[in-house]
Amino acid sequence: MPLSDITITKENAKKLAVIVKNRYAESVVSIYPEILKYHPHCQGVLLSLVYNRGISLEGTSRKEMKDIQNVLKKGNANEIPSLLRSMKRLWTTSQNRGVAIRREEEAKWFEKGVKCDCF
């Protein structure tokens, strides 16, 4: 069956979205528990990152993800936007340019969250 033949009601799609978001939110907290101290923008960025990349922190392609864990433990969340931007080194072709753009947008949202004194 082609994917185009699969249908889902709007109500069920919303339920599925909540289930998926909760699952990935738990994954975020499992590797970045300190994120709960930060603005929802920052939390959302790491949710997006883990949704896109998973939770592995091993290997050279995961260096920045491990570094994010370390800077959060030290309370240096202001370093995270530069780590997100550093990940763009992994996506340099026109075929995966969108992921590099996503990392840049996530870095901007994280900066907004860190600067906000409303949380």
PDB file of C-alpha atoms in Angstrom:
ATOM      1  CA  MET A   1       0.000   0.000   0.000  1.00  0.00           C
ATOM      2  CA  PRO A   2       1.504   3.368  -0.985  1.00  0.00           C
ATOM      3  CA  LEU A   3       1.769   6.001   1.729  1.00  0.00           C
ATOM      4  CA  SER A   4      -0.601   8.196  -0.242  1.00  0.00           C
ATOM      5  CA  ASP A   5      -3.363   5.649   0.450  1.00  0.00           C
ATOM      6  CA  ILE A   6      -3.054   6.026   4.222  1.00  0.00           C
ATOM      7  CA  THR A   7      -5.573   8.344   5.828  1.00  0.00           C
ATOM      8  CA  ILE A   8      -6.090   9.551   9.381  1.00  0.00           C
ATOM      9  CA  THR A   9      -8.764  11.716  10.908  1.00  0.00           C
ATOM     10  CA  LYS A  10      -7.824  15.104  12.292  1.00  0.00           C
ATOM     11  CA  GLU A  11      -8.794  13.924  15.774  1.00  0.00           C
ATOM     12  CA  ASN A  12      -6.575  10.843  15.564  1.00  0.00           C
ATOM     13  CA  ALA A  13      -3.738  12.899  14.095  1.00  0.00           C
ATOM     14  CA  LYS A  14      -3.883  15.202  17.127  1.00  0.00           C
ATOM     15  CA  LYS A  15      -3.826  12.212  19.474  1.00  0.00           C
ATOM     16  CA  LEU A  16      -0.855  10.757  17.625  1.00  0.00           C
ATOM     17  CA  ALA A  17       0.979  14.088  17.774  1.00  0.00           C
ATOM     18  CA  VAL A  18       0.552  14.218  21.562  1.00  0.00           C
ATOM     19  CA  ILE A  19       1.800  10.644  21.952  1.00  0.00           C
ATOM     20  CA  VAL A  20       4.850  11.298  19.778  1.00  0.00           C
ATOM     21  CA  LYS A  21       5.616  14.624  21.469  1.00  0.00           C
ATOM     22  CA  ASN A  22       5.415  13.042  24.920  1.00  0.00           C
ATOM     23  CA  ARG A  23       7.691  10.189  23.894  1.00  0.00           C
ATOM     24  CA  TYR A  24      10.331  12.543  22.529  1.00  0.00           C
ATOM     25  CA  ALA A  25       9.959  14.949  25.463  1.00  0.00           C
ATOM     26  CA  GLU A  26      10.813  12.048  27.774  1.00  0.00           C
ATOM     27  CA  SER A  27      13.860  11.330  25.621  1.00  0.00           C
ATOM     28  CA  VAL A  28      14.964  14.968  25.846  1.00  0.00           C
ATOM     29  CA  VAL A  29      14.708  14.949  29.632  1.00  0.00           C
ATOM     30  CA  SER A  30      16.555  11.624  29.828  1.00  0.00           C
ATOM     31  CA  ILE A  31      19.680  13.097  28.212  1.00  0.00           C
ATOM     32  CA  TYR A  32      19.223  16.799  29.027  1.00  0.00           C
ATOM     33  CA  PRO A  33      17.412  16.911  32.418  1.00  0.00           C
ATOM     34  CA  GLU A  34      18.642  20.445  33.147  1.00  0.00           C
ATOM     35  CA  ILE A  35      16.600  21.799  30.227  1.00  0.00           C
ATOM     36  CA  LEU A  36      13.543  21.850  32.489  1.00  0.00           C
ATOM     37  CA  LYS A  37      15.037  24.938  34.185  1.00  0.00           C
ATOM     38  CA  TYR A  38      14.923  26.888  30.927  1.00  0.00           C
ATOM     39  CA  HIS A  39      12.371  28.750  28.850  1.00  0.00           C
ATOM     40  CA  PRO A  40       9.944  26.672  26.738  1.00  0.00           C
ATOM     41  CA  HIS A  41      11.676  28.010  23.586  1.00  0.00           C
ATOM     42  CA  CYS A  42      14.854  26.260  24.741  1.00  0.00           C
ATOM     43  CA  GLN A  43      12.964  23.105  25.633  1.00  0.00           C
ATOM     44  CA  GLY A  44      11.263  23.107  22.233  1.00  0.00           C
ATOM     45  CA  VAL A  45      14.574  23.450  20.433  1.00  0.00           C
ATOM     46  CA  LEU A  46      15.976  20.365  22.124  1.00  0.00           C
ATOM     47  CA  LEU A  47      12.720  18.516  21.464  1.00  0.00           C
ATOM     48  CA  SER A  48      13.116  19.346  17.774  1.00  0.00           C
ATOM     49  CA  LEU A  49      16.760  18.288  17.836  1.00  0.00           C
ATOM     50  CA  VAL A  50      16.076  14.931  19.496  1.00  0.00           C
ATOM     51  CA  TYR A  51      13.059  14.304  17.268  1.00  0.00           C
ATOM     52  CA  ASN A  52      15.278  14.883  14.245  1.00  0.00           C
ATOM     53  CA  ARG A  53      18.496  13.197  15.424  1.00  0.00           C
ATOM     54  CA  GLY A  54      17.603  10.766  18.196  1.00  0.00           C
ATOM     55  CA  ILE A  55      19.260  10.471  21.603  1.00  0.00           C
ATOM     56  CA  SER A  56      22.652   8.969  20.789  1.00  0.00           C
ATOM     57  CA  LEU A  57      25.592  10.991  22.084  1.00  0.00           C
ATOM     58  CA  GLU A  58      28.312   8.710  20.684  1.00  0.00           C
ATOM     59  CA  GLY A  59      30.557   9.372  17.698  1.00  0.00           C
ATOM     60  CA  THR A  60      31.948  12.398  15.921  1.00  0.00           C
ATOM     61  CA  SER A  61      28.638  13.274  14.286  1.00  0.00           C
ATOM     62  CA  ARG A  62      27.136  13.583  17.796  1.00  0.00           C
ATOM     63  CA  LYS A  63      29.880  15.763  19.285  1.00  0.00           C
ATOM     64  CA  GLU A  64      27.693  18.839  19.644  1.00  0.00           C
ATOM     65  CA  MET A  65      24.838  16.844  21.168  1.00  0.00           C
ATOM     66  CA  LYS A  66      27.219  15.553  23.840  1.00  0.00           C
ATOM     67  CA  ASP A  67      28.602  19.077  24.291  1.00  0.00           C
ATOM     68  CA  ILE A  68      25.054  20.372  24.827  1.00  0.00           C
ATOM     69  CA  GLN A  69      24.676  17.867  27.643  1.00  0.00           C
ATOM     70  CA  ASN A  70      27.928  19.072  29.209  1.00  0.00           C
ATOM     71  CA  VAL A  71      27.190  22.796  28.970  1.00  0.00           C
ATOM     72  CA  LEU A  72      23.730  22.296  30.456  1.00  0.00           C
ATOM     73  CA  LYS A  73      25.279  20.451  33.409  1.00  0.00           C
ATOM     74  CA  LYS A  74      27.599  23.434  33.914  1.00  0.00           C
ATOM     75  CA  GLY A  75      24.746  25.940  33.592  1.00  0.00           C
ATOM     76  CA  ASN A  76      26.177  27.490  30.428  1.00  0.00           C
ATOM     77  CA  ALA A  77      23.089  27.294  28.224  1.00  0.00           C
ATOM     78  CA  ASN A  78      24.139  30.452  26.387  1.00  0.00           C
ATOM     79  CA  GLU A  79      26.714  28.263  24.565  1.00  0.00           C
ATOM     80  CA  ILE A  80      24.051  26.033  23.013  1.00  0.00           C
ATOM     81  CA  PRO A  81      23.172  28.236  20.006  1.00  0.00           C
ATOM     82  CA  SER A  82      26.770  28.071  18.788  1.00  0.00           C
ATOM     83  CA  LEU A  83      26.731  24.285  19.220  1.00  0.00           C
ATOM     84  CA  LEU A  84      23.541  24.062  17.168  1.00  0.00           C
ATOM     85  CA  ARG A  85      25.178  26.160  14.461  1.00  0.00           C
ATOM     86  CA  SER A  86      28.271  23.973  14.597  1.00  0.00           C
ATOM     87  CA  MET A  87      26.110  20.966  13.691  1.00  0.00           C
ATOM     88  CA  LYS A  88      25.502  22.508  10.282  1.00  0.00           C
ATOM     89  CA  ARG A  89      28.882  21.012   9.309  1.00  0.00           C
ATOM     90  CA  LEU A  90      27.012  17.707   8.938  1.00  0.00           C
ATOM     91  CA  TRP A  91      24.597  18.975   6.281  1.00  0.00           C
ATOM     92  CA  THR A  92      26.458  20.715   3.483  1.00  0.00           C
ATOM     93  CA  THR A  93      24.843  19.426   0.294  1.00  0.00           C
ATOM     94  CA  SER A  94      21.880  20.902  -1.511  1.00  0.00           C
ATOM     95  CA  GLN A  95      19.916  17.721  -0.745  1.00  0.00           C
ATOM     96  CA  ASN A  96      20.153  18.207   3.023  1.00  0.00           C
ATOM     97  CA  ARG A  97      20.407  21.987   3.178  1.00  0.00           C
ATOM     98  CA  GLY A  98      17.041  22.108   4.927  1.00  0.00           C
ATOM     99  CA  VAL A  99      18.477  20.455   8.029  1.00  0.00           C
ATOM    100  CA  ALA A 100      21.206  23.098   8.242  1.00  0.00           C
ATOM    101  CA  ILE A 101      18.530  25.783   7.954  1.00  0.00           C
ATOM    102  CA  ARG A 102      16.576  24.066  10.743  1.00  0.00           C
ATOM    103  CA  ARG A 103      19.622  24.117  13.040  1.00  0.00           C
ATOM    104  CA  GLU A 104      20.050  27.855  12.395  1.00  0.00           C
ATOM    105  CA  GLU A 105      16.407  28.526  13.224  1.00  0.00           C
ATOM    106  CA  GLU A 106      16.700  26.410  16.368  1.00  0.00           C
ATOM    107  CA  ALA A 107      19.764  28.417  17.408  1.00  0.00           C
ATOM    108  CA  LYS A 108      17.782  31.655  17.016  1.00  0.00           C
ATOM    109  CA  TRP A 109      14.870  30.307  19.087  1.00  0.00           C
ATOM    110  CA  PHE A 110      17.244  29.102  21.789  1.00  0.00           C
ATOM    111  CA  GLU A 111      18.847  32.557  21.913  1.00  0.00           C
ATOM    112  CA  LYS A 112      15.414  34.130  22.368  1.00  0.00           C
ATOM    113  CA  GLY A 113      14.620  31.721  25.185  1.00  0.00           C
ATOM    114  CA  VAL A 114      17.906  32.279  27.004  1.00  0.00           C
ATOM    115  CA  LYS A 115      17.528  36.073  26.767  1.00  0.00           C
ATOM    116  CA  CYS A 116      13.941  36.083  27.997  1.00  0.00           C
ATOM    117  CA  ASP A 117      13.594  37.045  31.648  1.00  0.00           C
ATOM    118  CA  CYS A 118       9.957  35.975  31.661  1.00  0.00           C
ATOM    119  CA  PHE A 119      10.521  32.378  32.725  1.00  0.00           C
TER     120      PHE A 119
END
